[in-house]
GROMACS .gro file of C-alpha atoms in nm:
model
  206
    1UNK     CA    1   6.775   4.003  -6.299
    2UNK     CA    2   7.125   3.998  -6.491
    3UNK     CA    3   7.277   3.728  -6.663
    4UNK     CA    4   7.630   3.661  -6.578
    5UNK     CA    5   7.792   3.777  -6.836
    6UNK     CA    6   7.627   4.153  -6.776
    7UNK     CA    7   7.659   4.108  -6.392
    8UNK     CA    8   8.009   4.048  -6.360
    9UNK     CA    9   8.101   4.307  -6.661
   10UNK     CA   10   7.955   4.562  -6.429
   11UNK     CA   11   8.144   4.481  -6.148
   12UNK     CA   12   8.466   4.527  -6.396
   13UNK     CA   13   8.339   4.822  -6.497
   14UNK     CA   14   8.270   4.946  -6.137
   15UNK     CA   15   8.662   4.831  -6.043
   16UNK     CA   16   8.802   5.003  -6.348
   17UNK     CA   17   8.590   5.309  -6.236
   18UNK     CA   18   8.731   5.314  -5.861
   19UNK     CA   19   9.089   5.197  -5.910
   20UNK     CA   20   9.319   5.237  -5.732
   21UNK     CA   21   9.080   5.287  -5.446
   22UNK     CA   22   9.114   4.895  -5.399
   23UNK     CA   23   9.453   4.918  -5.293
   24UNK     CA   24   9.375   5.167  -5.016
   25UNK     CA   25   9.084   4.978  -4.941
   26UNK     CA   26   9.286   4.659  -4.866
   27UNK     CA   27   9.518   4.872  -4.644
   28UNK     CA   28   9.207   5.015  -4.428
   29UNK     CA   29   9.078   4.625  -4.412
   30UNK     CA   30   9.434   4.475  -4.262
   31UNK     CA   31   9.454   4.820  -4.058
   32UNK     CA   32   9.122   4.740  -3.869
   33UNK     CA   33   9.175   4.410  -3.820
   34UNK     CA   34   9.542   4.501  -3.655
   35UNK     CA   35   9.359   4.766  -3.447
   36UNK     CA   36   9.092   4.479  -3.331
   37UNK     CA   37   9.350   4.281  -3.250
   38UNK     CA   38   9.555   4.464  -3.048
   39UNK     CA   39   9.266   4.593  -2.831
   40UNK     CA   40   9.310   4.930  -2.811
   41UNK     CA   41   9.116   5.151  -2.603
   42UNK     CA   42   8.797   5.258  -2.774
   43UNK     CA   43   8.883   5.025  -3.078
   44UNK     CA   44   8.546   4.897  -3.134
   45UNK     CA   45   8.416   5.211  -3.191
   46UNK     CA   46   8.656   5.324  -3.412
   47UNK     CA   47   8.619   5.046  -3.628
   48UNK     CA   48   8.263   5.035  -3.627
   49UNK     CA   49   8.239   5.378  -3.722
   50UNK     CA   50   8.484   5.303  -4.022
   51UNK     CA   51   8.275   5.053  -4.117
   52UNK     CA   52   7.978   5.211  -4.121
   53UNK     CA   53   8.138   5.475  -4.358
   54UNK     CA   54   8.179   5.210  -4.546
   55UNK     CA   55   7.860   5.087  -4.577
   56UNK     CA   56   7.771   5.424  -4.672
   57UNK     CA   57   8.011   5.392  -4.932
   58UNK     CA   58   7.892   5.093  -5.063
   59UNK     CA   59   7.501   5.180  -5.054
   60UNK     CA   60   7.559   5.493  -5.266
   61UNK     CA   61   7.861   5.403  -5.503
   62UNK     CA   62   7.765   5.087  -5.595
   63UNK     CA   63   7.401   5.016  -5.553
   64UNK     CA   64   7.254   5.366  -5.566
   65UNK     CA   65   7.483   5.538  -5.844
   66UNK     CA   66   7.572   5.230  -6.047
   67UNK     CA   67   7.292   4.973  -6.074
   68UNK     CA   68   6.990   5.128  -5.931
   69UNK     CA   69   6.922   5.302  -6.295
   70UNK     CA   70   6.887   4.915  -6.439
   71UNK     CA   71   6.778   4.718  -6.153
   72UNK     CA   72   6.474   4.855  -5.927
   73UNK     CA   73   6.605   4.582  -5.657
   74UNK     CA   74   6.923   4.798  -5.585
   75UNK     CA   75   6.727   5.099  -5.474
   76UNK     CA   76   6.617   4.836  -5.181
   77UNK     CA   77   6.991   4.759  -5.151
   78UNK     CA   78   7.118   5.090  -5.118
   79UNK     CA   79   6.809   5.152  -4.839
   80UNK     CA   80   6.934   4.856  -4.654
   81UNK     CA   81   7.310   4.952  -4.665
   82UNK     CA   82   7.250   5.304  -4.525
   83UNK     CA   83   7.029   5.171  -4.318
   84UNK     CA   84   7.333   4.934  -4.158
   85UNK     CA   85   7.571   5.241  -4.148
   86UNK     CA   86   7.282   5.451  -3.943
   87UNK     CA   87   7.254   5.142  -3.691
   88UNK     CA   88   7.613   5.098  -3.651
   89UNK     CA   89   7.661   5.467  -3.610
   90UNK     CA   90   7.367   5.482  -3.333
   91UNK     CA   91   7.479   5.231  -3.131
   92UNK     CA   92   7.853   5.424  -3.076
   93UNK     CA   93   7.664   5.743  -2.944
   94UNK     CA   94   7.435   5.524  -2.692
   95UNK     CA   95   7.613   5.596  -2.340
   96UNK     CA   96   7.940   5.360  -2.264
   97UNK     CA   97   7.830   5.063  -2.125
   98UNK     CA   98   7.554   4.988  -2.388
   99UNK     CA   99   7.742   5.010  -2.681
  100UNK     CA  100   8.044   4.745  -2.841
  101UNK     CA  101   8.285   4.623  -2.645
  102UNK     CA  102   8.555   4.351  -2.775
  103UNK     CA  103   8.486   4.024  -2.645
  104UNK     CA  104   8.789   3.894  -2.670
  105UNK     CA  105   8.929   3.562  -2.872
  106UNK     CA  106   9.037   3.575  -3.280
  107UNK     CA  107   8.783   3.392  -3.421
  108UNK     CA  108   8.588   3.694  -3.536
  109UNK     CA  109   8.899   3.868  -3.671
  110UNK     CA  110   9.009   3.536  -3.851
  111UNK     CA  111   8.649   3.583  -4.035
  112UNK     CA  112   8.694   3.985  -4.107
  113UNK     CA  113   9.047   3.894  -4.260
  114UNK     CA  114   8.920   3.648  -4.497
  115UNK     CA  115   8.682   3.897  -4.604
  116UNK     CA  116   8.959   4.140  -4.683
  117UNK     CA  117   9.230   3.966  -4.797
  118UNK     CA  118   9.072   3.625  -4.935
  119UNK     CA  119   8.738   3.711  -5.042
  120UNK     CA  120   8.892   3.936  -5.360
  121UNK     CA  121   9.085   3.610  -5.463
  122UNK     CA  122   8.734   3.419  -5.526
  123UNK     CA  123   8.712   3.570  -5.900
  124UNK     CA  124   9.054   3.376  -5.975
  125UNK     CA  125   8.924   3.048  -5.824
  126UNK     CA  126   8.571   3.132  -6.050
  127UNK     CA  127   8.795   3.176  -6.356
  128UNK     CA  128   8.687   3.523  -6.396
  129UNK     CA  129   9.021   3.729  -6.356
  130UNK     CA  130   9.097   3.971  -6.101
  131UNK     CA  131   8.878   4.206  -6.306
  132UNK     CA  132   8.558   4.126  -6.111
  133UNK     CA  133   8.731   4.085  -5.772
  134UNK     CA  134   8.516   4.193  -5.516
  135UNK     CA  135   8.684   4.439  -5.264
  136UNK     CA  136   8.622   4.493  -4.886
  137UNK     CA  137   8.471   4.846  -4.865
  138UNK     CA  138   8.375   4.882  -5.212
  139UNK     CA  139   8.171   4.567  -5.307
  140UNK     CA  140   7.881   4.478  -5.061
  141UNK     CA  141   7.966   4.093  -4.975
  142UNK     CA  142   8.335   4.156  -4.861
  143UNK     CA  143   8.200   4.423  -4.680
  144UNK     CA  144   7.898   4.268  -4.536
  145UNK     CA  145   8.145   3.928  -4.398
  146UNK     CA  146   8.385   4.199  -4.271
  147UNK     CA  147   8.139   4.344  -4.057
  148UNK     CA  148   7.996   4.027  -3.923
  149UNK     CA  149   8.337   3.922  -3.816
  150UNK     CA  150   8.339   4.247  -3.646
  151UNK     CA  151   8.016   4.180  -3.474
  152UNK     CA  152   8.130   3.809  -3.352
  153UNK     CA  153   8.436   3.975  -3.178
  154UNK     CA  154   8.272   4.226  -3.003
  155UNK     CA  155   7.973   4.215  -2.723
  156UNK     CA  156   7.686   4.480  -2.791
  157UNK     CA  157   7.364   4.459  -2.646
  158UNK     CA  158   7.212   4.531  -2.996
  159UNK     CA  159   7.345   4.239  -3.190
  160UNK     CA  160   7.078   4.058  -3.310
  161UNK     CA  161   6.967   4.381  -3.493
  162UNK     CA  162   7.314   4.475  -3.619
  163UNK     CA  163   7.364   4.145  -3.748
  164UNK     CA  164   7.035   4.137  -3.974
  165UNK     CA  165   7.133   4.317  -4.276
  166UNK     CA  166   7.478   4.168  -4.321
  167UNK     CA  167   7.295   3.827  -4.278
  168UNK     CA  168   7.031   3.922  -4.494
  169UNK     CA  169   7.271   4.066  -4.777
  170UNK     CA  170   7.467   3.746  -4.742
  171UNK     CA  171   7.144   3.525  -4.842
  172UNK     CA  172   7.050   3.760  -5.098
  173UNK     CA  173   7.409   3.715  -5.241
  174UNK     CA  174   7.446   3.374  -5.245
  175UNK     CA  175   7.068   3.320  -5.383
  176UNK     CA  176   7.206   3.534  -5.656
  177UNK     CA  177   7.471   3.366  -5.746
  178UNK     CA  178   7.364   2.997  -5.731
  179UNK     CA  179   7.090   3.148  -5.990
  180UNK     CA  180   7.386   3.247  -6.206
  181UNK     CA  181   7.553   2.937  -6.150
  182UNK     CA  182   7.889   3.056  -6.000
  183UNK     CA  183   8.092   2.791  -5.817
  184UNK     CA  184   8.166   3.027  -5.523
  185UNK     CA  185   7.775   3.097  -5.461
  186UNK     CA  186   7.816   2.909  -5.099
  187UNK     CA  187   8.091   3.149  -4.971
  188UNK     CA  188   7.895   3.435  -4.855
  189UNK     CA  189   7.668   3.237  -4.658
  190UNK     CA  190   7.897   3.008  -4.530
  191UNK     CA  191   8.112   3.309  -4.392
  192UNK     CA  192   7.787   3.449  -4.250
  193UNK     CA  193   7.706   3.138  -4.098
  194UNK     CA  194   8.032   3.060  -3.951
  195UNK     CA  195   8.045   3.437  -3.812
  196UNK     CA  196   7.699   3.428  -3.655
  197UNK     CA  197   7.834   3.071  -3.492
  198UNK     CA  198   8.128   3.253  -3.328
  199UNK     CA  199   7.901   3.508  -3.181
  200UNK     CA  200   7.670   3.263  -3.049
  201UNK     CA  201   7.948   3.055  -2.898
  202UNK     CA  202   8.137   3.348  -2.797
  203UNK     CA  203   7.841   3.499  -2.578
  204UNK     CA  204   7.739   3.118  -2.451
  205UNK     CA  205   8.126   3.085  -2.332
  206UNK     CA  206   8.211   2.823  -2.530
   0.00000   0.00000   0.00000
C-alpha cells in the first residue's frame, strides 16, 4: 500500500507523462455523452466499443506499465480492466437483440457527464491541485464511473456481468482512499451506487 504522498505523486507523474492526452480524453468523453443523448442508430454499440478500448488503455498504461513493478495488486487490477474490455466487446458481437440498446432517460448520461467533467475537479476539492486530477479514459475511477453511467442508460441482458468489475473497482478505490484519509473517498462508491440504483429503477419502470 502506498502512502498518500507517494500515491498522489505517482498520479501526478503519470499525468505529466501523458499530457496533453487529458484534453483529448475530455473531448472524447463529452462526445460519447452527446452521442448517447442523441440516440443515433448503433450509438450504444459505438460507445461500448470506445469504452472497451479505454478500459484496455487504463489497464495497460496505468496498472501494468506504471504500477505493476511497484505494487503486486496492480497486476490483478490490470487483468480486471482487460477482462472488462473483453466483456464489453463480446456483448457487442452477440447477435442483435441480445446486445445493448438505449433504455431512454437522461439519468445514466448525467452520471457519465459527472465522471467526465466534474470528477477531475475533485483533486482541487481535496486540496491536491490539478496535477493529480483523475481524467476519464486515463485514470480508473472516472472510467469505471462513466461506464456505470453508460450501463445505466442502456438495456442489456448481461447487465449483472457488465456491472461487476466497475462496481468492484469503485469499492476498492473508495476503501483505498479512505485508508489514506482522502476527503473525497466516498465519491467513487457513491457514484457507483447512484448508477446502479438508476439502472434498477429503469428496469423496474420507475
